[in-house]
Structure formats: structure tokens, C-alpha cells
mmCIF file of C-alpha atoms in Angstrom:
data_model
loop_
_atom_site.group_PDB
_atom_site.id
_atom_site.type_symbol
_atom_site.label_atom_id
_atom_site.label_comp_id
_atom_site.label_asym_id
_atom_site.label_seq_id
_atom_site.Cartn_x
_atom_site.Cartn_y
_atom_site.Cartn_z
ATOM 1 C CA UNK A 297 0.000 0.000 0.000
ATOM 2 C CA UNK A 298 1.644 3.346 -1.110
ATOM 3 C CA UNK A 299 0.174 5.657 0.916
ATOM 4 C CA UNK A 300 -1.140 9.075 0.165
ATOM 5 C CA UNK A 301 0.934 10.425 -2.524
ATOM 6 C CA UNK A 302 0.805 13.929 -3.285
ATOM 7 C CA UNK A 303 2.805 15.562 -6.116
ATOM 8 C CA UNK A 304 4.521 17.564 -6.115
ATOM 9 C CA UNK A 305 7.140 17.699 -2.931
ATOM 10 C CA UNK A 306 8.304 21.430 -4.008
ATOM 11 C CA UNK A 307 6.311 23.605 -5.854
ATOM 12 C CA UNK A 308 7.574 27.170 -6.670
ATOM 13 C CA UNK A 309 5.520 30.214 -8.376
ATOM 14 C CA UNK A 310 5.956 33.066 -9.198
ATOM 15 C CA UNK A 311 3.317 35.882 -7.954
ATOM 16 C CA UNK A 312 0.008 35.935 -9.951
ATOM 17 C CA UNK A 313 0.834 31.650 -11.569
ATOM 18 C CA UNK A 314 -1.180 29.297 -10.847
ATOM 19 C CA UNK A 315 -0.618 26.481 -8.577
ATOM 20 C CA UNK A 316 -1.765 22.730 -9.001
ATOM 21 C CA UNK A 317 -1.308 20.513 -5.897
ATOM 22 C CA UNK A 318 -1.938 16.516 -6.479
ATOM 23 C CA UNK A 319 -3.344 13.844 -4.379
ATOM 24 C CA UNK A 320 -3.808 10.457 -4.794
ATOM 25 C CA UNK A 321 -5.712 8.768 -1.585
ATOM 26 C CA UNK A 322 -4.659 5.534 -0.426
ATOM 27 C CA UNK A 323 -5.974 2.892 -1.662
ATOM 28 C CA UNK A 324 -9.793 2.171 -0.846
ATOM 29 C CA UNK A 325 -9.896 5.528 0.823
ATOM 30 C CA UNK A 326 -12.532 7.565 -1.165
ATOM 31 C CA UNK A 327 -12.471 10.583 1.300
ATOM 32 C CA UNK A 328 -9.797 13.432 0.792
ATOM 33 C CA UNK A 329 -9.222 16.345 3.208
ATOM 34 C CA UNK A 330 -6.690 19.295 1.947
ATOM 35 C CA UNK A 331 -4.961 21.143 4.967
ATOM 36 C CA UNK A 332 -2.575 24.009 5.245
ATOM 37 C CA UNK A 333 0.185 24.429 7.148
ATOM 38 C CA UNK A 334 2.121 27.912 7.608
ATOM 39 C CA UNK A 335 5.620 28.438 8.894
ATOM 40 C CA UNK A 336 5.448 27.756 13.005
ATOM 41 C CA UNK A 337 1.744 26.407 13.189
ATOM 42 C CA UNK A 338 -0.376 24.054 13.277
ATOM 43 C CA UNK A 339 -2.460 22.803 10.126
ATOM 44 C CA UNK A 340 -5.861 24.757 9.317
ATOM 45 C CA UNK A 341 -8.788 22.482 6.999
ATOM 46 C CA UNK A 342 -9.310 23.689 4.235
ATOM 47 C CA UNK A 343 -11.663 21.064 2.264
ATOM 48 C CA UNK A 344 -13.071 17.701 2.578
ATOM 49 C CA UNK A 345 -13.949 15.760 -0.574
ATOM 50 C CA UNK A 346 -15.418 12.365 -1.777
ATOM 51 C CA UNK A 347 -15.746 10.898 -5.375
ATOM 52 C CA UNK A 348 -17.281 13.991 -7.383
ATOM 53 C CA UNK A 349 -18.044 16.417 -4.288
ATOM 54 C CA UNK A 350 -17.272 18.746 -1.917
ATOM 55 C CA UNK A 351 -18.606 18.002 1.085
ATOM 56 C CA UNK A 352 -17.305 20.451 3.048
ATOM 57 C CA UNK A 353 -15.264 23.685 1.872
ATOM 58 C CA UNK A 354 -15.343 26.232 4.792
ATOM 59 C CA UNK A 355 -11.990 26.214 5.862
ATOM 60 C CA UNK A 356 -11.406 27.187 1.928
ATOM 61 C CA UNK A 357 -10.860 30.790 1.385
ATOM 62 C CA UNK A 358 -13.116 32.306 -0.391
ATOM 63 C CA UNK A 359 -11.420 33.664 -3.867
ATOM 64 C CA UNK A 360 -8.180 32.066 -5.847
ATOM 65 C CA UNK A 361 -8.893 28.643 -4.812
ATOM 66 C CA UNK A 362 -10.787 26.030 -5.717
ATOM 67 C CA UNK A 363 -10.930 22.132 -5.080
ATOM 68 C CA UNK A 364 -11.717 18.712 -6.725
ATOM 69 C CA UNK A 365 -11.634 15.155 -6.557
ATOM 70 C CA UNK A 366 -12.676 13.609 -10.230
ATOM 71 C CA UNK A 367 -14.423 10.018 -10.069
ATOM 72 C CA UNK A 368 -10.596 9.264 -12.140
ATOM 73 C CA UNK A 369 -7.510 10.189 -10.877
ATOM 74 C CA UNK A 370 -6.395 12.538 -8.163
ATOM 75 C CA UNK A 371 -8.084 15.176 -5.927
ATOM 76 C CA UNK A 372 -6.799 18.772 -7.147
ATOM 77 C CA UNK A 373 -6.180 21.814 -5.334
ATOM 78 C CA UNK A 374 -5.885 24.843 -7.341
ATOM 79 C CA UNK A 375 -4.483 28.033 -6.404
ATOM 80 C CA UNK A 376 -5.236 31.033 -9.293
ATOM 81 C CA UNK A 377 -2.887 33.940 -9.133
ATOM 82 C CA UNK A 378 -0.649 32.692 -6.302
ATOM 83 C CA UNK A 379 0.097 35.681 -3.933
ATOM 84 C CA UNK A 380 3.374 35.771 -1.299
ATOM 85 C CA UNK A 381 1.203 34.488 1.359
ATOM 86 C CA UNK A 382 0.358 31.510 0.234
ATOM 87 C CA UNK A 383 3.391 30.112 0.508
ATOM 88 C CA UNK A 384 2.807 27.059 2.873
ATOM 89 C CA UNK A 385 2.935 23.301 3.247
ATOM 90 C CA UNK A 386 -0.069 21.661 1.572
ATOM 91 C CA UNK A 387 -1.174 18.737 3.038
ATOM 92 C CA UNK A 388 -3.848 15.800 1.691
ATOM 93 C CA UNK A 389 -5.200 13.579 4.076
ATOM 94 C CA UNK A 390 -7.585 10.337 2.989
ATOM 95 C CA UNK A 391 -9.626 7.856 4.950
ATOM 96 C CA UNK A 392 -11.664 5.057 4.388
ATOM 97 C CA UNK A 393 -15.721 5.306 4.262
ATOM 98 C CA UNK A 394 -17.391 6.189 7.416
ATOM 99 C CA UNK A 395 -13.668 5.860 9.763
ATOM 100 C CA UNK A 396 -13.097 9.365 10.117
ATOM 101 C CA UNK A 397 -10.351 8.117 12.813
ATOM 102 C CA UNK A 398 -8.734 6.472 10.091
ATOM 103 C CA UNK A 399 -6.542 9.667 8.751
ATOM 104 C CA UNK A 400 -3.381 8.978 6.559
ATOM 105 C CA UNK A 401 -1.874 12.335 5.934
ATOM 106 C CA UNK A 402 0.840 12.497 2.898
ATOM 107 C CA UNK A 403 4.387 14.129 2.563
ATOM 108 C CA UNK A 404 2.782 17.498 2.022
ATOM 109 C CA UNK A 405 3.506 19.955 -1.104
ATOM 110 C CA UNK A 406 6.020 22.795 -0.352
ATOM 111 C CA UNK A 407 4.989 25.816 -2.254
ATOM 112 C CA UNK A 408 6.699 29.272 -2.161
ATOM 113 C CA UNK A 409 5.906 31.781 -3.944
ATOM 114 C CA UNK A 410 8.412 34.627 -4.980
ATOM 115 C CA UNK B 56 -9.599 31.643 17.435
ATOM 116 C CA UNK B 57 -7.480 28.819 18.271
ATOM 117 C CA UNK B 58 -9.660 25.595 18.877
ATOM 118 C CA UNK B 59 -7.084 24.029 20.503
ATOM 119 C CA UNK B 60 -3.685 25.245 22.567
ATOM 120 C CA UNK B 61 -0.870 23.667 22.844
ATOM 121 C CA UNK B 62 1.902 23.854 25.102
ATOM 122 C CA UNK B 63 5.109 24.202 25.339
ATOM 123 C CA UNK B 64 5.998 25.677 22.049
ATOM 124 C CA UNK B 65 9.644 24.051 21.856
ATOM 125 C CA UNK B 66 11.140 21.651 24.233
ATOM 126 C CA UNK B 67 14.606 20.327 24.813
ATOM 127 C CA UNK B 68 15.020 16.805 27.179
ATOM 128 C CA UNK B 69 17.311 14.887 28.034
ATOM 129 C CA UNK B 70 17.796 11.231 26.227
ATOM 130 C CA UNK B 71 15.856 8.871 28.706
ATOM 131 C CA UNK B 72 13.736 11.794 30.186
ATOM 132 C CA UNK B 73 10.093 12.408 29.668
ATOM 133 C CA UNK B 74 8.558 14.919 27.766
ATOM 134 C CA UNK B 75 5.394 16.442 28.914
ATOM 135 C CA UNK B 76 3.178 18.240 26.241
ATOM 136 C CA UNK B 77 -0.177 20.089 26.993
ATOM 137 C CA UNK B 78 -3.176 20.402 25.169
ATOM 138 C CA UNK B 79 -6.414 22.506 26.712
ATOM 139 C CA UNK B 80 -9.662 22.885 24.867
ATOM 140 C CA UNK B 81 -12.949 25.009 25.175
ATOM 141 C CA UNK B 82 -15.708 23.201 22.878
ATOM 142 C CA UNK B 83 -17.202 20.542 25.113
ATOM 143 C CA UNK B 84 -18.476 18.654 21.663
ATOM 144 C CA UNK B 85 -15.025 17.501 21.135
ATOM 145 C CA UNK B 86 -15.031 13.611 21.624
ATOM 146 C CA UNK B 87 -11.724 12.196 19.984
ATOM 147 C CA UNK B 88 -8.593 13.410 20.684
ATOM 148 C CA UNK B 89 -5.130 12.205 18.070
ATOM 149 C CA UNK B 90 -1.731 13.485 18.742
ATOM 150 C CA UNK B 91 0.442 13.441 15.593
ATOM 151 C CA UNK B 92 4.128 13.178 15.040
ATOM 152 C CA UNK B 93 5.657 15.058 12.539
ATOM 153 C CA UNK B 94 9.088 15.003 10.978
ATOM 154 C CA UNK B 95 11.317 16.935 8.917
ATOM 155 C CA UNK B 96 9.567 17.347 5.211
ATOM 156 C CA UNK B 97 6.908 14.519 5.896
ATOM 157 C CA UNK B 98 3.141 14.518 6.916
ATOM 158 C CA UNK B 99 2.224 14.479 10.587
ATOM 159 C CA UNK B 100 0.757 10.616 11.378
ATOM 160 C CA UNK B 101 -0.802 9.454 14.319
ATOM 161 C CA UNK B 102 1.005 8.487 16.933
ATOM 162 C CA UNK B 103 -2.009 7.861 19.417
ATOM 163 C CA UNK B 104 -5.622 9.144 20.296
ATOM 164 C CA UNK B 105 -7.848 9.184 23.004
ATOM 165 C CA UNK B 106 -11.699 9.148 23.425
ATOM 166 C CA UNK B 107 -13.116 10.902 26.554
ATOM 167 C CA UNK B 108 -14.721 8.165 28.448
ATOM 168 C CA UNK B 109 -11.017 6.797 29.717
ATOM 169 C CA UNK B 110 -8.537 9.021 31.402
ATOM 170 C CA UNK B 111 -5.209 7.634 30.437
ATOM 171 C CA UNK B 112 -4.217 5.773 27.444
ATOM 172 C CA UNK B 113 -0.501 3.905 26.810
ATOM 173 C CA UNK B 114 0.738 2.491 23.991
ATOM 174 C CA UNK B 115 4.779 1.579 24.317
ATOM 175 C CA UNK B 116 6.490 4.596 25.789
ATOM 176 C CA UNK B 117 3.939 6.774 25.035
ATOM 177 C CA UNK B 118 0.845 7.832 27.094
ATOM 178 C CA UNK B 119 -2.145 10.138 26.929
ATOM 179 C CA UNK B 120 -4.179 11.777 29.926
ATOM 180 C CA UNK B 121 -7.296 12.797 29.625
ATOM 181 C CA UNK B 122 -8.556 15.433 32.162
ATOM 182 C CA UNK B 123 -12.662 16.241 31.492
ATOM 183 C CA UNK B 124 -13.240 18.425 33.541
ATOM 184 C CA UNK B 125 -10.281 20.385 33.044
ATOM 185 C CA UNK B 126 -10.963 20.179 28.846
ATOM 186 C CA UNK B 127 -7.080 19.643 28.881
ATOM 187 C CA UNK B 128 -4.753 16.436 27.665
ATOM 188 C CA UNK B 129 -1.448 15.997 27.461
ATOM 189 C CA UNK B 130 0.723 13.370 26.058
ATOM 190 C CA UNK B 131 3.649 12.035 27.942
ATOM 191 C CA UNK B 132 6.882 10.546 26.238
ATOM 192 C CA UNK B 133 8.596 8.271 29.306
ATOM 193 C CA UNK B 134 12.232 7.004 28.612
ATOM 194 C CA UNK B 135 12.736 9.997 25.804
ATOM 195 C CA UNK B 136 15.224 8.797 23.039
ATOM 196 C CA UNK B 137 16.953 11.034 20.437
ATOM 197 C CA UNK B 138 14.690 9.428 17.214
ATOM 198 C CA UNK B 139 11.748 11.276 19.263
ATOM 199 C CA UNK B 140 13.423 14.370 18.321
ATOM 200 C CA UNK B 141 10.120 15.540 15.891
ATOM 201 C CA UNK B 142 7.121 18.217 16.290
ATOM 202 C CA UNK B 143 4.060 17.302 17.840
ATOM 203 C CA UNK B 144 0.221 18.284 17.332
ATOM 204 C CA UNK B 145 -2.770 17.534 19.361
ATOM 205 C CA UNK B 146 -5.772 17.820 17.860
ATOM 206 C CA UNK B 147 -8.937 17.213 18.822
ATOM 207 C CA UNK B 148 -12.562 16.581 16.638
ATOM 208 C CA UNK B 149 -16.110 15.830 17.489
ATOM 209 C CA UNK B 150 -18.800 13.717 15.994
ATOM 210 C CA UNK B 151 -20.450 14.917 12.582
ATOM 211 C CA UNK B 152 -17.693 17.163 11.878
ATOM 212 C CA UNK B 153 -15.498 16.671 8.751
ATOM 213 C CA UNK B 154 -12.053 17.914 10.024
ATOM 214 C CA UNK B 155 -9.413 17.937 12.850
ATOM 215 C CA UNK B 156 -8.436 21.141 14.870
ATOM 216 C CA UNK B 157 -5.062 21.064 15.901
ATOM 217 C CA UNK B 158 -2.956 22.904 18.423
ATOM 218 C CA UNK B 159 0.122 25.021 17.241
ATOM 219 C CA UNK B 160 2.561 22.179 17.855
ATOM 220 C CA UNK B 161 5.711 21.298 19.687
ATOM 221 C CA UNK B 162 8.762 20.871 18.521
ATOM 222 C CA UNK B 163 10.955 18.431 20.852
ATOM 223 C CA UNK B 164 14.659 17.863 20.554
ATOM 224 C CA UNK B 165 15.847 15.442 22.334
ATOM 225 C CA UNK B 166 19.841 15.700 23.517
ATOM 226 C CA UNK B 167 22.018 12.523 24.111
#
């Protein structure tokens, strides 16, 4: 079992890019939850996901990003017209159905924006 | 608002000490408490979690209590060995909700 892979480990933009962040649950894990972590805290939610919706977006803000998790291949998280402060570690988290105790976080994507 | 707060920031112990990390909450809803273990470049995973109808978990070296009515937990690391040397999170989550809240982490070094 590989784990949750997200791709990719470094990501670097420069302002106003767009960033693409991939995750790829574990396997028979069809729930995906995006958090972010900034330098020196703890990791905020951002969105939860199954197969084809979003189940639960408020941690998202508001403009610039967006979410998705197609019923093939990974979830996506999107980030139009990157700004300095979203520089951050990314991190995708999957579970099985129904075992919300059963969190598997990945390596996290690194993105800095300059 | 921070959900959950987490103390001490940073941390330094001697190898075969223990390490004493505190968590205290406000939102009585909470019912499932994970602490995490995070190192260098990699994704926090669980280390262990606690529900509140015990007081005191172990699992190896490391151990969770559970005060209620207090709304704080802390995790306990007996026998501290360098490998420890990672940041910690508690978090905490309750029933029906779709995410964790965690604290602002710990980052322990552990000194031979």
C-alpha cells in the first residue's frame, strides 16, 4: 500500500501563476481532506472531498482557490494567481468510508511563492 | 480563534527523560482526541488518540491523559530517546464534523 501520494514535494511560483497541488488517496480511501500548514503552526482544513463532491469547503478561502476530486484520478487543489502568502505546506489527508479516525496524511507539497 | 492550545511551544530533554506536552480545549463537543508526530519534510501521522470516556491511554512509551473536567490532555513521552526528536500536534474533533483542529505544535529535541 503506497500511501497518500501527493505531487509535487516542491512547488515554486511566481506571484500571480497558478498552482496545481496533487493527491492520490490511499488505496480504498474515497475521502480526501486538503490542509494548510504555515511556517510555526499548526495545520488549518481547508476542504473535505469524496468521489465527485465537496462536502465540506469552509476552511477554503473564499477567492483564488478552488478544489476537486474527479471520479478518475487525483483530488486537485488549485491556487489562481498565487500571492506571497500563500506560501505554505499543503497537506492531503484520505480515509476510508465512514472511519473518520482512520486519517493517513501524505508528505505534504512545499509551495513558495516569490 | 485557536480551537485548541498547545503547550510548550519548543522543548529540549534529556535522552531517557520524559517529555510532557499540553493540550487545553474550550468546545465541550469535542469527543476524539489524536496526537500526531511530525518530521522533517513529511506529513504528521498518528502516533495515538484518546476518546473521553477513559482518562489515560498507553501504547509503548507513550501515554495520553485525559482530564474532562479540566478540557485539557497531554501526552507524555517516558524514557525519551533522540529518534523522538520531531514536532508534535494535538488535535482534537467531534462527531459529525469533517475535520481535525489542531494545536500550534511542539517541537521536541531530544539531547544525548
Amino acid at each position: 500500500n503506497a500511501g497518500v501520494m501527493q505531487n509535487p514535494r516542491h512547488l515554486v511560483r511566481r506571484r500571480g501563476q497558478e498552482a496545481r497541488l496533487r493527491c492520490s488517496p490511499m488505496k480504498g480511501h474515497s475521502h480526501v481532506y486538503w490542509y494548510r500548514q504555515l511556517p510555526e503552526e499548526g495545520l488549518k482544513f481547508m476542504v473535505y472531498l469524496q468521489k465527485e463532491n465537496i462536502i465540506d469547503e469552509s476552511g477554503m478561502p473564499k477567492e483564488r482557490f478552488s478544489a476537486e476530486f474527479p471520479k478518475e484520478g487525483p483530488s486537485i487543489l488549485r491556487i489562481q494567481q498565487v500571492v506571497r502568502g500563500d506560501s505554505a505546506a499543503y497537506f492531503c489527508a484520505s480515509s476510508p468510508p465512514g472511519d473518520r479516525y482512520g486519517y493517513t496524511f501524505g508528505s505534504g507539497t512545499r509551495l513558495t511563492v516569490v | 480563534q485557536q480551537q485548541v492550545k498547545q503547550s510548550p511551544q519548543s522543548l529540549i530533554v534529556q535522552k531517557g527523560g520524559i517529555s510532557i506536552i499540553n493540550c487545553a480545549y474550550e468546545n465541550t463537543a469535542f469527543d476524539y482526541f489524536p496526537w500526531y508526530q511530525q518530521f522533517p519534510g513529511k506529513g504528521p501521522a498518528l502516533l495515538i488518540a484518546i476518546r473521553p470516556d477513559v482518562s489515560e491511554k498507553k501504547e509503548g512509551r507513550f501515554t495520553i491523559s485525559f482530564n474532562k473536567s479540566a478540557k485539557q490532555f497531554s501526552l507524555h513521552i517516558m524514557d525519551s530517546q533522540p529518534g523522538d526528536s520531531a514536532t508534535y500536534f494535538c488535535a482534537a474533533s467531534m462527531t459529525g464534523a469533517n475535520n481535525l483542529f489542531f494545536g500550534t505544535g511542539t517541537r521536541l529535541t531530544v539531547i544525548p
